[in-house]
Coordinates of C-alpha atoms in Angstrom, one line a residue:
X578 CA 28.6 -72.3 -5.8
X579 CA 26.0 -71.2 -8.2
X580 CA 27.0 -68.8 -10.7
X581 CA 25.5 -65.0 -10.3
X582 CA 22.4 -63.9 -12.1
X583 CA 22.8 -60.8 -14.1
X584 CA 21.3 -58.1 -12.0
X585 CA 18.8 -56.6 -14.4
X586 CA 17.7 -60.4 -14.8
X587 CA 17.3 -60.3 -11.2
X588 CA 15.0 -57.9 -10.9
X589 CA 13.2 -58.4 -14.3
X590 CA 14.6 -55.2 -15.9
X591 CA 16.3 -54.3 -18.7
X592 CA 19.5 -52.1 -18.8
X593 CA 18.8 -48.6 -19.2
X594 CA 16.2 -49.1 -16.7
X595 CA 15.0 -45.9 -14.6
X596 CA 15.4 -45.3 -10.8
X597 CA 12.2 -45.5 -10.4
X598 CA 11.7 -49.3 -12.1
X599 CA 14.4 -50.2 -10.6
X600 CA 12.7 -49.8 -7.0
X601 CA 9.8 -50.8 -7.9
X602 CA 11.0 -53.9 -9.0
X603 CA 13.0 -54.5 -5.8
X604 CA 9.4 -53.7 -4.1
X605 CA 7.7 -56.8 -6.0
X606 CA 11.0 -58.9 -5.3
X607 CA 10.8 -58.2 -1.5
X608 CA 7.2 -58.5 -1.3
X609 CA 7.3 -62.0 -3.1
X610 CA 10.5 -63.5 -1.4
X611 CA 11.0 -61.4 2.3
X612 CA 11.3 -64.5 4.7
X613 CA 8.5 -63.3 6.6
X614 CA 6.0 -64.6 4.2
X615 CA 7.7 -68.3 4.3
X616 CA 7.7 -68.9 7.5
X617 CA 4.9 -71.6 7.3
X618 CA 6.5 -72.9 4.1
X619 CA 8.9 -75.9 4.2
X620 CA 12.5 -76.4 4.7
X621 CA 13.4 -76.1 1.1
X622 CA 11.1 -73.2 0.5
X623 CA 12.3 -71.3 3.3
X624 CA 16.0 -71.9 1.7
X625 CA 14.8 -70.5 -1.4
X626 CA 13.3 -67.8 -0.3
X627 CA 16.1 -66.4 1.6
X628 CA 18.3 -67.2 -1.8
X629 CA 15.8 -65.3 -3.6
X630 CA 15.4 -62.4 -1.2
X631 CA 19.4 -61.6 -1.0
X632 CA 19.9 -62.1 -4.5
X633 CA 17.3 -59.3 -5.4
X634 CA 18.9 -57.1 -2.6
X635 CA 22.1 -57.3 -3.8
X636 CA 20.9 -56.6 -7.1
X637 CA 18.9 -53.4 -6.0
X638 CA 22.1 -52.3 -3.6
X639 CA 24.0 -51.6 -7.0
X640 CA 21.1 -50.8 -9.3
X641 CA 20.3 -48.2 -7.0
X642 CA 23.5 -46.7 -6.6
X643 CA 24.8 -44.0 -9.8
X644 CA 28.2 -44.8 -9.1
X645 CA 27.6 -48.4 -8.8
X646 CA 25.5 -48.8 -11.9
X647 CA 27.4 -47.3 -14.0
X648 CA 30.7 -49.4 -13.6
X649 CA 28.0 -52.5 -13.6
X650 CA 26.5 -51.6 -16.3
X651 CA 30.1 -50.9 -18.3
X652 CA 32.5 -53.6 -17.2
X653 CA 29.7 -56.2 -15.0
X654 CA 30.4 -57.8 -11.8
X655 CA 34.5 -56.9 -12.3
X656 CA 33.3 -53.5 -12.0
X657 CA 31.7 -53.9 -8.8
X658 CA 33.9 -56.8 -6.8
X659 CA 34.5 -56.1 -3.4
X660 CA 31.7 -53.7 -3.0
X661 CA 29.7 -54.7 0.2
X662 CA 26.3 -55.8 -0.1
X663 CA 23.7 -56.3 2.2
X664 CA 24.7 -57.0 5.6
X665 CA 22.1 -59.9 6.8
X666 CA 24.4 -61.0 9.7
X667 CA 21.5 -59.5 12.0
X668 CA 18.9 -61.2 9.8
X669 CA 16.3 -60.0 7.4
X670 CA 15.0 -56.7 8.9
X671 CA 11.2 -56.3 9.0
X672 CA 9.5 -55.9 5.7
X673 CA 7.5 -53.1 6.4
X674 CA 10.1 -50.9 7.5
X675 CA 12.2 -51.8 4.1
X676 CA 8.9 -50.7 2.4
X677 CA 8.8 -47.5 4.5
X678 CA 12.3 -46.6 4.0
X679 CA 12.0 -47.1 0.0
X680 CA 8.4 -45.6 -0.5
X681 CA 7.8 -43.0 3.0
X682 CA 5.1 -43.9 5.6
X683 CA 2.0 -45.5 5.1
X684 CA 2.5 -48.9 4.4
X685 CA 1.8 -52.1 5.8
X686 CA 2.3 -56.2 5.1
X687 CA -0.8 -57.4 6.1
X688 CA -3.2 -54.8 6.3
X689 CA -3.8 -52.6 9.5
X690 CA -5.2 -49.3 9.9
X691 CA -4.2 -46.7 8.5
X692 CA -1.7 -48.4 6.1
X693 CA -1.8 -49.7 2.9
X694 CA -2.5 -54.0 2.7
X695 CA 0.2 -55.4 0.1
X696 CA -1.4 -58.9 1.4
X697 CA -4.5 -57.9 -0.9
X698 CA -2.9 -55.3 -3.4
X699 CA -1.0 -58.4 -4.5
X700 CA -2.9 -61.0 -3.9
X701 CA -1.1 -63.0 -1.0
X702 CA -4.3 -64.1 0.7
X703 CA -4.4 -66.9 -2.3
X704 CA -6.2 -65.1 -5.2
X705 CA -5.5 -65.7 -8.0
X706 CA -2.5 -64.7 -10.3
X707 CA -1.4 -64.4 -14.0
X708 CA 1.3 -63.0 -16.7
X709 CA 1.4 -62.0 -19.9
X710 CA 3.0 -62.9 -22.8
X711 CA 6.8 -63.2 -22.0
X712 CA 9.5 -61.1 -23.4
X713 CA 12.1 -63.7 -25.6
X714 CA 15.9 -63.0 -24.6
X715 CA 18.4 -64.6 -26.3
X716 CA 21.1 -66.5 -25.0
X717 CA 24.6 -65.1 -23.5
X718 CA 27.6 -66.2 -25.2
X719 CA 31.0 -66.7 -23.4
X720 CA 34.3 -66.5 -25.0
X721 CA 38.0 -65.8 -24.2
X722 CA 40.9 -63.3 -24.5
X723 CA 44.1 -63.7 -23.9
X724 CA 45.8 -60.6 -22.5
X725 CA 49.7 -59.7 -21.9
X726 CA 50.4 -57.7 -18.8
X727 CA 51.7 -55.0 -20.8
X728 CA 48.5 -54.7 -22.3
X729 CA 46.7 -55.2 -18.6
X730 CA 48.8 -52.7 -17.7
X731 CA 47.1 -49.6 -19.5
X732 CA 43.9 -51.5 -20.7
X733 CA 43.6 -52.1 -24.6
X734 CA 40.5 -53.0 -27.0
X735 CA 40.6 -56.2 -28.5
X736 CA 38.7 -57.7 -31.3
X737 CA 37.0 -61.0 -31.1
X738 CA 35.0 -62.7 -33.5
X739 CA 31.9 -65.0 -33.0
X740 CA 28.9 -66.6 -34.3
X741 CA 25.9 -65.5 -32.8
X742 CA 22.2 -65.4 -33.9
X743 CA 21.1 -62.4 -35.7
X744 CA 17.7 -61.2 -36.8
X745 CA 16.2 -62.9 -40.5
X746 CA 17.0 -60.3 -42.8
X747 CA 14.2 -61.8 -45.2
X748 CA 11.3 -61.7 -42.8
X749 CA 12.9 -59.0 -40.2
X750 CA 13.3 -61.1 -37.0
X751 CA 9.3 -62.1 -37.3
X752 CA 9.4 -65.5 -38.4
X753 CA 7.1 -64.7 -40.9
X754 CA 7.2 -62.4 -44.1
X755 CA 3.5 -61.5 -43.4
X756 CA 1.8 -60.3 -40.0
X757 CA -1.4 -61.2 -40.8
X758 CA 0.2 -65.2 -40.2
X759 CA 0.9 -64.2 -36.5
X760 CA -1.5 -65.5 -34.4
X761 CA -2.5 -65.5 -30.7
X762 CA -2.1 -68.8 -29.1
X763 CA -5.1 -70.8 -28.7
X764 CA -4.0 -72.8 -26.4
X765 CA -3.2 -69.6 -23.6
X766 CA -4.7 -67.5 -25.2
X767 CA -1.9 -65.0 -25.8
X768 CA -0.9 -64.9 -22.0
X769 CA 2.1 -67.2 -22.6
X770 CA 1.1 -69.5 -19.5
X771 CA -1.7 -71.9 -18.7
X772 CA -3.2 -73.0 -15.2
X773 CA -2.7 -76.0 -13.7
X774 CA -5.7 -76.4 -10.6
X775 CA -5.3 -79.5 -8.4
X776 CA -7.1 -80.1 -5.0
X777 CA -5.9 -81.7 -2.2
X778 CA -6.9 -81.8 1.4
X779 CA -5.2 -78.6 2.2
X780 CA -7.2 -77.1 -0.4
X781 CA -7.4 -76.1 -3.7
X782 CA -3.7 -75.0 -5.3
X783 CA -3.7 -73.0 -8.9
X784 CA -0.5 -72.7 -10.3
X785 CA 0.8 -70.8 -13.4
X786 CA 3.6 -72.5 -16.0
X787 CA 4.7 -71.7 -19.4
X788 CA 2.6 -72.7 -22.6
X789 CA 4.4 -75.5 -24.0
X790 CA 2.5 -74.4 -27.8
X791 CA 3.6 -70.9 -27.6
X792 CA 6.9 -71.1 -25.2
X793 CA 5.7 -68.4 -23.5
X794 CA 5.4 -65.9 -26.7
X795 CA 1.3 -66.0 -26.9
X796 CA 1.6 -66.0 -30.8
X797 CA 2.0 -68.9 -33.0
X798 CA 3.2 -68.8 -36.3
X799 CA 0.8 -69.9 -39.5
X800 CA 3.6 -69.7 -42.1
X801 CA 6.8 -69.6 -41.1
X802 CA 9.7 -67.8 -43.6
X803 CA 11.4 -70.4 -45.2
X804 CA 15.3 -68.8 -45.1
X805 CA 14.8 -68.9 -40.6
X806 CA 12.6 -71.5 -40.4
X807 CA 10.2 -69.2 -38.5
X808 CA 12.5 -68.8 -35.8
X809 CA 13.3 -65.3 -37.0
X810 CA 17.3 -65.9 -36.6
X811 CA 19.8 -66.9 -38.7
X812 CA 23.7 -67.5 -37.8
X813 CA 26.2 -65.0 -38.5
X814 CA 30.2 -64.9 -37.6
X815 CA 30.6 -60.6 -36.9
X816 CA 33.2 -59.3 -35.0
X817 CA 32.7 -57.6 -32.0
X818 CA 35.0 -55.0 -30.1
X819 CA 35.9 -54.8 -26.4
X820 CA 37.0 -52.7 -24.2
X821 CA 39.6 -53.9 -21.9
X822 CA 39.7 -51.7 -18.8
X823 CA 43.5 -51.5 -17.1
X824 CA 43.9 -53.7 -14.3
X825 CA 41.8 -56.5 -14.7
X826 CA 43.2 -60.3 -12.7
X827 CA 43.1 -63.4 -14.5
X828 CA 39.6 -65.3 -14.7
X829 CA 37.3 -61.7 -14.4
X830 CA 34.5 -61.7 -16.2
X831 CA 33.4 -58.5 -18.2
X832 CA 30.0 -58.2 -19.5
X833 CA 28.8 -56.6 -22.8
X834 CA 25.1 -55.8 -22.6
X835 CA 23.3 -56.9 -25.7
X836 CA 25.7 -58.6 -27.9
X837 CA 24.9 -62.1 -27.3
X838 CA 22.4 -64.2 -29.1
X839 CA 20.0 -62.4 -30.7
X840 CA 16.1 -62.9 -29.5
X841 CA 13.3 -63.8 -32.0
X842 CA 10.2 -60.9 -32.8
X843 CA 11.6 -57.9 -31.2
X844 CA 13.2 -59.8 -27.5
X845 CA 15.5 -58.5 -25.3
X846 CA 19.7 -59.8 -26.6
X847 CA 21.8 -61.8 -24.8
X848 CA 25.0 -60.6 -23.4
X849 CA 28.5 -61.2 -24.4
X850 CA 30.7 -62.3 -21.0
X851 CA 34.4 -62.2 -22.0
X852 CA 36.4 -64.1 -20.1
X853 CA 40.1 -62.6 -19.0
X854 CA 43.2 -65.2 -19.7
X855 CA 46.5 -63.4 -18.3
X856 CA 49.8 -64.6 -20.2
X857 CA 52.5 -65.5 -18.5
X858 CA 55.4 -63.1 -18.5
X859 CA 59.0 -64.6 -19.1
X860 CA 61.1 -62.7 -16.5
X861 CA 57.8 -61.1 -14.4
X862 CA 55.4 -62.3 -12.0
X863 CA 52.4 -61.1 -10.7
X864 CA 50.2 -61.1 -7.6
X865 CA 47.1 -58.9 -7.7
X866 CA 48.4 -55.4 -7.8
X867 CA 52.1 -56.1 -7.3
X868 CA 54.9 -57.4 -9.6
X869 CA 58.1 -59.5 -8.8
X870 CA 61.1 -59.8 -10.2
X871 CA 64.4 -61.4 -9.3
X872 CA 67.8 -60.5 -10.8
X873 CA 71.1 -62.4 -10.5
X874 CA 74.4 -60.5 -10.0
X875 CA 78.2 -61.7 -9.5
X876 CA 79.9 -61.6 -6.6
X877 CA 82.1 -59.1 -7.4
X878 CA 79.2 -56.7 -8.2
X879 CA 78.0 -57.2 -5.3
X880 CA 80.8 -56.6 -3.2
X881 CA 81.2 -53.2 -4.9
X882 CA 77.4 -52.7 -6.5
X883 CA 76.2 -51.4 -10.0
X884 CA 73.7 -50.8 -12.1
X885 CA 70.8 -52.4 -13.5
X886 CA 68.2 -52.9 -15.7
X887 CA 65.0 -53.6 -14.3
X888 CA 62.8 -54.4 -17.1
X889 CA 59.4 -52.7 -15.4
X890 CA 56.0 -53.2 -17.5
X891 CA 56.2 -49.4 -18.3
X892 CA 59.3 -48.9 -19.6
X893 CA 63.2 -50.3 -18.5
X894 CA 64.1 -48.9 -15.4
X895 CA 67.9 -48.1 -13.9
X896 CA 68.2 -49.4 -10.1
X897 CA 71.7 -48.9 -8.2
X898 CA 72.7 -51.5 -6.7
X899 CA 74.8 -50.3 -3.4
X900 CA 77.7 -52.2 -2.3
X901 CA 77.4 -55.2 -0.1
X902 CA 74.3 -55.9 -1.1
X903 CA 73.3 -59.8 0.3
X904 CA 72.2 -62.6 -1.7
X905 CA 68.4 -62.2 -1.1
X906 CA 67.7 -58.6 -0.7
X907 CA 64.8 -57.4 -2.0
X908 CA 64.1 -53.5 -3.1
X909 CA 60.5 -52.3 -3.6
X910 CA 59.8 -50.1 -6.6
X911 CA 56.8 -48.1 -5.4
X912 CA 54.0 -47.3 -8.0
X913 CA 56.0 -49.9 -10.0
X914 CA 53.0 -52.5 -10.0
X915 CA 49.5 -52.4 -11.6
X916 CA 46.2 -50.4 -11.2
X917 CA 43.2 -51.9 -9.7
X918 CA 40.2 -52.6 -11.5
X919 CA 37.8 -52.1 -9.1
X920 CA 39.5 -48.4 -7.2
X921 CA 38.4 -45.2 -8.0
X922 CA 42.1 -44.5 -7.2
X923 CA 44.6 -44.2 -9.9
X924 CA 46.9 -45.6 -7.6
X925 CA 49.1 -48.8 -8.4
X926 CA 50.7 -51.4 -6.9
X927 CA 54.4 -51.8 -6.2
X928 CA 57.2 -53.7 -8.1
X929 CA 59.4 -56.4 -5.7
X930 CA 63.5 -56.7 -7.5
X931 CA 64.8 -60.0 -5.2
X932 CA 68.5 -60.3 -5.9
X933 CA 70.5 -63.2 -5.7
X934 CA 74.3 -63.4 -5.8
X935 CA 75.6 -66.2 -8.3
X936 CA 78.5 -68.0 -6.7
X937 CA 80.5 -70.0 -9.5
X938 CA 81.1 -73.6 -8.5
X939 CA 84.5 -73.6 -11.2
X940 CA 87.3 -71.2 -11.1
X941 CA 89.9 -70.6 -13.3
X942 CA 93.5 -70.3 -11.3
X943 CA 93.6 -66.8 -12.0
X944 CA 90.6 -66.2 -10.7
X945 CA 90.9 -68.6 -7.6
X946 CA 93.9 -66.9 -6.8
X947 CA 92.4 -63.4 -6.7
X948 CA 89.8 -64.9 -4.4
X949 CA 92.4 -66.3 -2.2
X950 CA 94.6 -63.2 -1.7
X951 CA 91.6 -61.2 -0.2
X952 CA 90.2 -64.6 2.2
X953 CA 92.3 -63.9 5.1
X954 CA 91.2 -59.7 4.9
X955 CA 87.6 -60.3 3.8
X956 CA 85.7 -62.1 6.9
X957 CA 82.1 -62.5 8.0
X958 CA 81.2 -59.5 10.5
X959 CA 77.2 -58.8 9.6
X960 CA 76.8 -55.1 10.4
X961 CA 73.6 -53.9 11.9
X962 CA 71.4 -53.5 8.7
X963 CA 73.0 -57.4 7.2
X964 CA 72.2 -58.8 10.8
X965 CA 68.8 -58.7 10.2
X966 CA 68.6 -60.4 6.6
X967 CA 70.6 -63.3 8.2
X968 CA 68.4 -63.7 11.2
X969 CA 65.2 -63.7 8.7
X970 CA 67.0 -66.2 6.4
X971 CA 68.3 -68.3 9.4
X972 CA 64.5 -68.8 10.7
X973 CA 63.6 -71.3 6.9
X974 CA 66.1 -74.1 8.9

């Protein structure tokens, strides 16, 4: 499975974008990838198109959501796991009624009267089309931290440290020390693509790709600065803190806006995806919200029951162990466990103490003697609540 976009990417936005780019980014989206203009296109174009067309609904279905957005925006997809998307079990829905329910009455795909024709508005009738100049962003940057469940347990800031691209200090990110030596592409012009026109006999096709003298930037640099190269970045190790929200499973991904790669002239920066590593715990386990734990006790103890020490992530906890307690009984600690990442609830899991009764292979006579003055008076007669532990162990034979 292909690894998710970033959803400002998406959509062609930049974080900090406003409601109202963020829909009218999903409008172009829909516009250029709604199934309903591919259905004369191939197989593989079809495919693509319906990739496309969910990808930039899913993207808009958090965008446009405050709540949503703003765990996105802090902690990436971990913040948003599990929320549903876009429900295309029923198919695509028609695309002038998604354009009516985002922008009122009034519009139409197509033309038609009394409505507004996207089909010429955006050229779909096979007129022409062109960009500018692309916005550089630099490239994300993926690294690792390794997390106790201690430290899972209440969320923690950790500090990692990384090279990643930076600005030129000596010509300020411009590749150049003088702007005079920036100059517009000649080869696109400044628009940061070319046209490609071939005819066939289905007609004539004009397509758009990026300008392989400018990469896309529309400015080319006369003379570059000497300490970057004219790349307008240089390599620097900083250190870079991050927020560890409570709760978080082993192998989420959280996503710092902007503290990737730097991007040359004034682009847009990467992000920085951390990558959670969960360390095993010597006497604990875990399983998404809830944490297990088994304890051995003698046979004597549990004959009579005690007390014992439950080493909980929060603190050691006492748990009474009553008499007669069976080899295999399991007690639930509630609100024992962990948080969840993703819940508004401050709600945790539960902790799971298994006990097993250690029964010593060796005695010494003393002690096989004390066992064999109570045989005769101690026999096996499960009572109603041990009856039920023996039928559920009996069933693994």
């Amino acid at each position: 499975m292909a690894e998710k976009r970033d959803y400002y990417e998406v959509l062609g936005l930049q974080k900090g974008a406003s409601a109202d780019d963020i829909k009218g980014a999903y409008r172009k989206a829909a516009m250029k990838w709604h199934p309903d203009r591919w259905v004369s296109g191939t197989d593989a174009e079809k495919k693509n198109a319906e990739e496309k067309f969910k990808e930039a609904s899913e993207a808009y279905s958090v965008l446009s959501d405050p709540d949503k957005k703003a765990k996105y925006d802090q902690f990436g997809f971990a913040g948003v796991d599990g929320a549903a998307g876009p429900d295309f079990s029923q198919g695509f829905g028609n695309l002038n009624d998604i354009l009516n329910n985002l922008f009122g009455g009034g519009f139409s795909f197509g033309g038609g009267s009394g409505g507004f024709d996207f089909g010429s508005a955006f050229g779909f009738g096979g007129g022409s089309s062109s960009q500018g100049a692309r916005t550089m962003r630099g490239r994300d940057i993926r690294t690792r931290v390794r997390l106790t469940l201690e430290e899972i347990l209440k969320g923690c800031e950790k500090e990692v440290s990384l090279e990643r691209n930076r600005p030129c200090p000596e010509c300020n990110g411009q590749g150049t020390r003088n702007s005079s030596d920036i100059k517009t592409c000649p080869t696109c012009n400044g628009r940061g693509q070319v046209q490609h026109v071939s005819n066939s006999l289905f007609g004539r096709t004009v397509t758009y790709g990026t300008c392989p003298q400018c990469n896309g930037e529309g400015k080319v640099i006369s003379n570059p600065c000497k300490s970057c190269s004219g790349s307008g970045l240089v390599r620097k190790r900083e250190n870079v803190r991050v927020r560890i929200p409570a709760g978080v499973e082993n192998g989420m991904q959280l996503t710092l806006r902007g503290e990737g790669h730097g991007a040359p002239r004034g682009g847009v920066n990467g992000d920085l995806l951390v990558i959670i590593e969960e360390q095993a715990h010597p006497l604990l386990k875990r399983d998404s919200q809830n944490i297990f734990y088994t304890h051995t006790i003698s046979v004597a103890d549990a004959i009579l029951g005690c007390e014992i020490n439950v080493p909980a992530l929060d603190g050691p906890t006492k748990l009474k162990i009553e008499p007669g307690t069976q080899s295999g009984t399991v007690v639930k600690l509630r609100g024992k466990g962990m948080p969840s990442v993703n819940s508004y609830s401050s709600a945790r899991g539960d902790m799971f103490v298994k006990i097993l009764v250690w029964i010593p292979r060796k005695l010494s006579r003393k002690d096989k003697e004390a066992i064999e003055s109570i045989r005769d008076n101690v026999k096996p007669d499960p009572n109603r609540e041990d009856k039920a532990l023996f039928e559920k162990e009996s069933q693994y034979f």
